[in-house]
Amino acid sequence: MDSMLNTLRRIVQEVNRAGSLHDALKIIVSRIKGALKVDVCSVYLHEEESGELILLATDGLLSAAIGRVKIPVTEGLVGWVAGRAEPINIVGASNHPRYRYFPETGEERYDSFLGVPIIHHRQLLGVLILQQFEGRFSEEIESFLITIASQLAGAIAHAEVSGGARKGRGERFSRRVVTGRAGAPGIAVGRAVVTDTECKLSTIVDQPAENIKEEIALFRSALKQVKKELKKMSTNLKGQIPEDDRALFNAYRMLLDGRSFNQEIVAQIKAGSWAPGALRKVVAHHVEVFREMDDPYLRERANDIEDLGRRLLKALVPCESSATALPKNIILVAEEVSAAMLAEMPIRRLRGIVSLRGSGNSHTAILARALNIPAVLGVNDLPISMIAGRELVVDGDSGEVHLKPSAKLKKEIRDRRQVEAEINHELEALRDLPMVTRDGVDIELYVNSGLASDIVCNPDASGVGLYRTEFPFMVRDRFPVEDEQFRIYRKVLETYAPLPVTMRTLDIGGDKALPYFPIEEDNPFLGWRGIRFTLDHPEIFLVQIRAMLRANAGLGNLRIMLPMISDINELKAATILIDQAYSEIWGEYESIKRAEIGVMIEVPSAVYQVELIAQQCDFLSVGSNDLTQYLLAVDRNNPRVAEIYDSFHPAVLMALKQIVVAGKKYKKPVSICGEMAGDPISAMILLGLGYRQLSMNASSLLRVKQSILELNAKSNRRWVDSLLKIGDPVEIYIAIQKRFS
Ligand code: PEP
Ligand code: MG
């Protein structure tokens, strides 16, 4: 078992590092054949356009057949595996009615056949086949092949993208487009700037050196740069850290000066590898040697070598670029784009965002929408180590990233932009009209805010419905002190006064990490989030509340909102702390008012207790992003389950209804500040449920206003009542499509 697991791991790792699809497939067939000791291993990939399965690599069949054997999915045993999307393990293959003979393969000699489909995200990528002279393949081999095919699916998809950079067999499978999740609308063209806090050696693929001399020169210059950095760091830290720790820098330098490490890397380059690949191999070898040492001190040194490898890699493939070296049109690409990364970018040159992690309702997507920058998230298959400097197109509507944009596509983008500009121009004409439906129902629209750049009073907004205070916390390198917070909050309150500004207390955790307060949890969305964190840290909470209340002096438009309330006692405890802060500063500042306190309804327990909560606070606001996530048990940040994240699910609609009814019963205002509010179709459904206050990104405001102006609230309400009677989410989806198409 263990050895099978190791074999599996080794093959997958090797395939992940292959520099092209052709290499990846060659590795797959030869390693699997060797590990299982079978006569033939072949891989067919599915070509979508023709619907054919094409033999692209084989170890055992005649190599002349590669690229020539093409089987429609409706034919042959290979097609049968693909069509059924199931493994097929048979003997007497050539007598099988589905058997189709290809003389160029020489396969007539093999009696036994085992085929398993390779499926990635529900899509057929190809088929993996084993053949042997006789005897049915054992269950163990069958289960190994199923396991490895499922693991290789991702690696093959990845290689299809990476391989796109070079020519070679299998190039027709090179994908020009990778798909993720639509994060923020719009389309952008620019050059990829890969920024990542961690440059990972393990993600570096094998690639041949195009010019060996240049690769050696690149490596030597990286070496020089790292030595310089280490010297500087060691000098800077003199007297600040114990001498023993400082000695580490000298040890690093000695290793870099030593002949063996450098020479091994140069030798790898001379043997034909590009510099990053050579570095990865040599570092991996040294790490392995140290890890196997008996002496615990020496074993620990493996980490130092890894660290050194990372530094060299960073110098070799600059992951973070200085502002001056950045292209004019930036597409920011990172494993996980954070608020801090966005803050470091020259925002006027930032055209698009691509994040390997996250999904359409992640906070990165919310930030991108607030900044009005097209974004695609959850693009797992993007080979981040090969993308820097490439021209990309980010389509935030379809969730696609184009790796080799054609002139035709760029022209289409220009045309699309033109249409968008015209629509925006038309929307501008709605600015002065009153916010009222066709049949005279008044609606209030509010804005969601949190970025320094979006603090501009919007003439259509009735105020700020959600100010996410964590954003200013996330772009700093320490907790902001009270005066700093006071200045930020004062500016927002002053900008909107006398209109109300709803400030949410610090809501970190989940996918919102503070760089200076890392929270490591297995289930961060079920963990230390929002009010749970701040109640555990009253010193942070009290400082924030004091800063808010002080900022409210003389203005009186502050409303305080509590995130992630799941228990009435959290509301009570937070209210006591708010009262404490109020009594501490009362009298010190002229006309301080005790702000209204509201509760976010975003956890199912709060829905069930909404009547009780409504009686004990001043207003309610629905966090539909989290409410959907928690009601459906779908991580809003996980692209794998994005398909089932559904804010129109009957359970979500029923919860939304229950909340608005409770607010009315206890005469407490109820607004909604999740992303649903900013989508014109969702907004109409919310109005039909009885919501009259919607809070959204400023950029969505006019589009929602347009729908409101065209709406007949009465008939909309009747229609939404009928939606509430539907139990099947697909039927709800169809009903919505029908009404709005
Ligand atoms: C929500 O959950 O809907 C919400 C508005 O808060 P956030 O997206 O910041 O979690
Ligand atoms: Mg929330």
CSV table of N, CA and C in Angstrom, one decimal, residues 146-242:
chain,number,residue,atom,x,y,z
A,146,ILE,N,-7.4,3.9,-11.6
A,146,ILE,CA,-8.5,4.9,-11.4
A,146,ILE,C,-8.0,6.0,-10.5
A,147,THR,N,-7.2,5.6,-9.5
A,147,THR,CA,-6.7,6.6,-8.6
A,147,THR,C,-5.7,7.6,-9.4
A,148,ILE,N,-4.8,7.0,-10.1
A,148,ILE,CA,-3.9,7.9,-10.8
A,148,ILE,C,-4.5,8.7,-11.9
A,149,ALA,N,-5.5,8.2,-12.6
A,149,ALA,CA,-6.2,8.9,-13.6
A,149,ALA,C,-6.9,10.2,-13.0
A,150,SER,N,-7.5,10.0,-11.8
A,150,SER,CA,-8.2,11.1,-11.2
A,150,SER,C,-7.1,12.2,-10.7
A,151,GLN,N,-6.0,11.7,-10.3
A,151,GLN,CA,-5.0,12.7,-9.8
A,151,GLN,C,-4.3,13.3,-11.0
A,152,LEU,N,-4.1,12.6,-12.1
A,152,LEU,CA,-3.4,13.2,-13.3
A,152,LEU,C,-4.3,14.1,-14.0
A,153,ALA,N,-5.6,14.1,-13.8
A,153,ALA,CA,-6.5,14.9,-14.6
A,153,ALA,C,-6.1,16.4,-14.4
A,154,GLY,N,-5.8,16.8,-13.2
A,154,GLY,CA,-5.4,18.2,-12.9
A,154,GLY,C,-4.1,18.5,-13.6
A,155,ALA,N,-3.2,17.6,-13.5
A,155,ALA,CA,-1.8,17.8,-14.0
A,155,ALA,C,-1.9,17.9,-15.5
A,156,ILE,N,-2.7,17.1,-16.2
A,156,ILE,CA,-2.8,17.1,-17.6
A,156,ILE,C,-3.5,18.5,-18.0
A,157,ALA,N,-4.5,18.9,-17.3
A,157,ALA,CA,-5.1,20.2,-17.6
A,157,ALA,C,-4.1,21.3,-17.5
A,158,HIS,N,-3.3,21.2,-16.5
A,158,HIS,CA,-2.2,22.2,-16.2
A,158,HIS,C,-1.2,22.2,-17.4
A,159,ALA,N,-0.8,21.0,-17.8
A,159,ALA,CA,0.2,20.8,-18.9
A,159,ALA,C,-0.4,21.3,-20.2
A,160,GLU,N,-1.7,21.2,-20.4
A,160,GLU,CA,-2.3,21.7,-21.6
A,160,GLU,C,-2.2,23.2,-21.7
A,161,VAL,N,-2.2,23.8,-20.5
A,161,VAL,CA,-2.0,25.3,-20.5
A,161,VAL,C,-0.5,25.7,-20.6
A,162,SER,N,0.3,25.0,-19.8
A,162,SER,CA,1.8,25.4,-19.8
A,162,SER,C,2.3,25.1,-21.2
A,163,GLY,N,1.9,23.9,-21.7
A,163,GLY,CA,2.5,23.5,-23.0
A,163,GLY,C,2.2,24.5,-24.1
A,164,GLY,N,1.2,25.3,-23.9
A,164,GLY,CA,0.8,26.3,-24.9
A,164,GLY,C,1.9,27.2,-25.3
A,165,ALA,N,2.9,27.3,-24.4
A,165,ALA,CA,4.0,28.3,-24.7
A,165,ALA,C,4.9,27.7,-25.8
A,166,ARG,N,4.9,26.4,-26.0
A,166,ARG,CA,5.9,25.9,-26.9
A,166,ARG,C,5.3,25.0,-28.0
A,167,LYS,N,6.0,24.8,-29.0
A,167,LYS,CA,5.5,23.9,-30.0
A,167,LYS,C,5.8,22.5,-29.7
A,168,GLY,N,5.2,21.6,-30.4
A,168,GLY,CA,5.5,20.2,-30.2
A,168,GLY,C,4.3,19.3,-30.4
A,169,ARG,N,4.5,18.0,-30.3
A,169,ARG,CA,3.3,17.1,-30.4
A,169,ARG,C,2.3,17.4,-29.4
A,170,GLY,N,1.1,17.4,-29.7
A,170,GLY,CA,0.1,17.6,-28.7
A,170,GLY,C,-0.2,19.1,-28.6
A,171,GLU,N,0.4,19.9,-29.5
A,171,GLU,CA,0.2,21.3,-29.3
A,171,GLU,C,-1.3,21.7,-29.6
A,172,ARG,N,-1.9,20.9,-30.4
A,172,ARG,CA,-3.4,21.2,-30.7
A,172,ARG,C,-4.2,21.2,-29.5
A,173,PHE,N,-3.7,20.5,-28.4
A,173,PHE,CA,-4.4,20.5,-27.2
A,173,PHE,C,-4.1,21.6,-26.3
A,174,SER,N,-3.1,22.4,-26.7
A,174,SER,CA,-2.7,23.5,-25.9
A,174,SER,C,-3.9,24.5,-25.7
A,175,ARG,N,-4.2,24.8,-24.5
A,175,ARG,CA,-5.4,25.6,-24.3
A,175,ARG,C,-5.0,27.1,-24.3
A,176,ARG,N,-5.7,27.9,-25.0
A,176,ARG,CA,-5.5,29.3,-25.1
A,176,ARG,C,-6.3,30.0,-24.0
A,177,VAL,N,-7.2,29.3,-23.5
A,177,VAL,CA,-8.1,29.9,-22.5
A,177,VAL,C,-8.2,29.0,-21.2
A,178,VAL,N,-8.1,29.6,-20.1
A,178,VAL,CA,-8.4,28.8,-18.8
A,178,VAL,C,-9.6,29.5,-18.2
A,179,THR,N,-10.3,28.6,-17.5
A,179,THR,CA,-11.6,29.2,-17.0
A,179,THR,C,-11.6,29.1,-15.5
A,180,GLY,N,-12.0,30.2,-14.9
A,180,GLY,CA,-12.2,30.2,-13.4
A,180,GLY,C,-13.6,30.7,-13.1
A,181,ARG,N,-13.7,31.5,-12.1
A,181,ARG,CA,-15.0,32.0,-11.7
A,181,ARG,C,-15.1,33.5,-11.9
A,182,ALA,N,-16.2,34.0,-12.5
A,182,ALA,CA,-16.3,35.4,-12.7
A,182,ALA,C,-16.3,36.1,-11.4
A,183,GLY,N,-15.4,37.1,-11.3
A,183,GLY,CA,-15.2,37.8,-10.0
A,183,GLY,C,-15.7,39.2,-10.0
A,184,ALA,N,-15.3,39.9,-11.0
A,184,ALA,CA,-15.8,41.3,-11.2
A,184,ALA,C,-16.0,41.6,-12.6
A,185,PRO,N,-17.1,42.2,-13.1
A,185,PRO,CA,-17.4,42.3,-14.5
A,185,PRO,C,-16.5,43.2,-15.3
A,186,GLY,N,-16.5,43.0,-16.6
A,186,GLY,CA,-15.7,43.8,-17.5
A,186,GLY,C,-14.6,42.9,-18.1
A,187,ILE,N,-13.9,43.5,-19.1
A,187,ILE,CA,-12.9,42.8,-19.8
A,187,ILE,C,-11.6,43.7,-19.9
A,188,ALA,N,-10.5,43.1,-19.7
A,188,ALA,CA,-9.2,43.9,-19.7
A,188,ALA,C,-8.1,43.2,-20.4
A,189,VAL,N,-7.2,44.0,-21.0
A,189,VAL,CA,-6.0,43.4,-21.6
A,189,VAL,C,-4.8,44.0,-20.9
A,190,GLY,N,-3.8,43.2,-20.6
A,190,GLY,CA,-2.6,43.8,-20.0
A,190,GLY,C,-1.6,42.7,-19.9
A,191,ARG,N,-0.5,43.1,-19.2
A,191,ARG,CA,0.6,42.1,-19.0
A,191,ARG,C,0.6,41.6,-17.6
A,192,ALA,N,0.8,40.3,-17.5
A,192,ALA,CA,0.7,39.7,-16.1
A,192,ALA,C,1.9,40.1,-15.2
A,193,VAL,N,1.5,40.6,-14.1
A,193,VAL,CA,2.5,40.8,-13.0
A,193,VAL,C,2.2,39.8,-11.9
A,194,VAL,N,3.1,38.9,-11.8
A,194,VAL,CA,2.8,37.8,-10.8
A,194,VAL,C,3.4,38.2,-9.5
A,195,THR,N,2.5,38.4,-8.5
A,195,THR,CA,3.0,38.8,-7.2
A,195,THR,C,2.5,37.8,-6.2
A,196,ASP,N,3.4,37.3,-5.4
A,196,ASP,CA,3.0,36.3,-4.5
A,196,ASP,C,4.0,36.5,-3.3
A,197,THR,N,3.4,36.3,-2.1
A,197,THR,CA,4.3,36.5,-1.0
A,197,THR,C,5.3,35.3,-0.9
A,198,GLU,N,4.9,34.2,-1.6
A,198,GLU,CA,5.8,33.1,-1.5
A,198,GLU,C,6.1,32.6,-2.9
A,199,CYS,N,7.3,32.7,-3.3
A,199,CYS,CA,7.7,32.1,-4.6
A,199,CYS,C,8.0,30.7,-4.3
A,200,LYS,N,7.2,29.8,-5.0
A,200,LYS,CA,7.4,28.4,-4.7
A,200,LYS,C,8.3,27.6,-5.7
A,201,LEU,N,9.4,27.1,-5.2
A,201,LEU,CA,10.2,26.3,-6.0
A,201,LEU,C,9.5,25.1,-6.6
A,202,SER,N,8.6,24.5,-5.8
A,202,SER,CA,8.0,23.3,-6.2
A,202,SER,C,7.1,23.4,-7.4
A,203,THR,N,6.7,24.7,-7.7
A,203,THR,CA,5.8,24.9,-8.8
A,203,THR,C,6.6,25.1,-10.1
A,204,ILE,N,7.9,25.2,-10.0
A,204,ILE,CA,8.7,25.5,-11.2
A,204,ILE,C,8.7,24.2,-12.1
A,205,VAL,N,8.4,24.4,-13.4
A,205,VAL,CA,8.3,23.2,-14.3
A,205,VAL,C,9.7,23.1,-15.0
A,206,ASP,N,9.9,21.9,-15.5
A,206,ASP,CA,11.1,21.6,-16.3
A,206,ASP,C,10.9,22.3,-17.7
A,207,GLN,N,11.9,22.9,-18.1
A,207,GLN,CA,11.8,23.6,-19.4
A,207,GLN,C,13.2,23.6,-20.0
A,208,PRO,N,13.4,23.4,-21.3
A,208,PRO,CA,14.8,23.4,-21.8
A,208,PRO,C,15.3,24.9,-21.9
A,209,ALA,N,16.6,25.1,-21.7
A,209,ALA,CA,17.2,26.4,-21.8
A,209,ALA,C,17.2,26.8,-23.3
A,210,GLU,N,16.7,28.0,-23.6
A,210,GLU,CA,16.7,28.4,-25.0
A,210,GLU,C,18.1,28.9,-25.3
A,211,ASN,N,18.8,29.5,-24.3
A,211,ASN,CA,20.1,30.0,-24.6
A,211,ASN,C,20.9,29.7,-23.3
A,212,ILE,N,21.8,28.7,-23.4
A,212,ILE,CA,22.5,28.2,-22.2
A,212,ILE,C,23.3,29.3,-21.5
A,213,LYS,N,24.0,30.1,-22.4
A,213,LYS,CA,24.9,31.2,-21.8
A,213,LYS,C,24.0,32.2,-21.1
A,214,GLU,N,22.9,32.5,-21.6
A,214,GLU,CA,22.1,33.5,-21.0
A,214,GLU,C,21.5,33.0,-19.7
A,215,GLU,N,21.2,31.7,-19.6
A,215,GLU,CA,20.6,31.1,-18.4
A,215,GLU,C,21.7,31.2,-17.3
A,216,ILE,N,23.0,30.8,-17.7
A,216,ILE,CA,24.0,30.8,-16.7
A,216,ILE,C,24.3,32.3,-16.2
A,217,ALA,N,24.2,33.2,-17.1
A,217,ALA,CA,24.4,34.6,-16.7
A,217,ALA,C,23.3,35.1,-15.8
A,218,LEU,N,22.1,34.6,-16.1
A,218,LEU,CA,20.9,35.0,-15.2
A,218,LEU,C,21.1,34.4,-13.8
A,219,PHE,N,21.6,33.1,-13.8
A,219,PHE,CA,21.8,32.5,-12.5
A,219,PHE,C,22.9,33.2,-11.7
A,220,ARG,N,24.0,33.6,-12.4
A,220,ARG,CA,25.1,34.2,-11.7
A,220,ARG,C,24.6,35.6,-11.1
A,221,SER,N,23.8,36.3,-11.9
A,221,SER,CA,23.4,37.6,-11.4
A,221,SER,C,22.4,37.5,-10.2
A,222,ALA,N,21.6,36.4,-10.3
A,222,ALA,CA,20.7,36.2,-9.1
A,222,ALA,C,21.5,35.8,-7.9
A,223,LEU,N,22.6,35.1,-8.1
A,223,LEU,CA,23.5,34.7,-7.0
A,223,LEU,C,24.1,35.9,-6.3
A,224,LYS,N,24.6,36.8,-7.2
A,224,LYS,CA,25.2,38.0,-6.7
A,224,LYS,C,24.2,38.9,-5.9
A,225,GLN,N,23.0,38.9,-6.5
A,225,GLN,CA,21.9,39.7,-5.8
A,225,GLN,C,21.6,39.2,-4.4
A,226,VAL,N,21.5,37.9,-4.3
A,226,VAL,CA,21.1,37.3,-3.0
A,226,VAL,C,22.2,37.4,-2.0
A,227,LYS,N,23.5,37.3,-2.5
A,227,LYS,CA,24.6,37.5,-1.6
A,227,LYS,C,24.6,38.9,-1.0
A,228,LYS,N,24.3,39.9,-1.9
A,228,LYS,CA,24.2,41.3,-1.5
A,228,LYS,C,23.1,41.5,-0.4
A,229,GLU,N,22.0,40.9,-0.7
A,229,GLU,CA,20.8,41.0,0.2
A,229,GLU,C,21.1,40.4,1.6
A,230,LEU,N,21.8,39.3,1.5
A,230,LEU,CA,22.1,38.6,2.8
A,230,LEU,C,23.1,39.4,3.6
A,231,LYS,N,24.0,40.0,2.9
A,231,LYS,CA,25.0,40.9,3.6
A,231,LYS,C,24.3,42.0,4.3
A,232,LYS,N,23.4,42.6,3.5
A,232,LYS,CA,22.7,43.8,4.0
A,232,LYS,C,21.8,43.4,5.2
A,233,MET,N,21.1,42.3,5.1
A,233,MET,CA,20.3,41.9,6.2
A,233,MET,C,21.1,41.6,7.4
A,234,SER,N,22.2,41.0,7.3
A,234,SER,CA,23.1,40.7,8.4
A,234,SER,C,23.5,41.9,9.1
A,235,THR,N,23.9,42.9,8.3
A,235,THR,CA,24.4,44.2,8.8
A,235,THR,C,23.3,44.9,9.6
A,236,ASN,N,22.1,44.9,8.9
A,236,ASN,CA,20.9,45.6,9.5
A,236,ASN,C,20.5,45.0,10.9
A,237,LEU,N,20.7,43.7,11.0
A,237,LEU,CA,20.2,43.1,12.2
A,237,LEU,C,21.3,43.0,13.3
A,238,LYS,N,22.5,43.6,13.0
A,238,LYS,CA,23.6,43.6,14.0
A,238,LYS,C,23.1,44.3,15.3
A,239,GLY,N,23.2,43.6,16.4
A,239,GLY,CA,22.8,44.1,17.7
A,239,GLY,C,21.3,44.0,18.0
A,240,GLN,N,20.6,43.6,17.0
A,240,GLN,CA,19.1,43.4,17.2
A,240,GLN,C,18.7,42.0,17.4
A,241,ILE,N,19.4,41.1,16.9
A,241,ILE,CA,19.1,39.7,17.2
A,241,ILE,C,20.3,39.0,17.7
A,242,PRO,N,20.2,37.9,18.4
A,242,PRO,CA,21.4,37.2,19.0
A,242,PRO,C,22.4,36.9,17.9
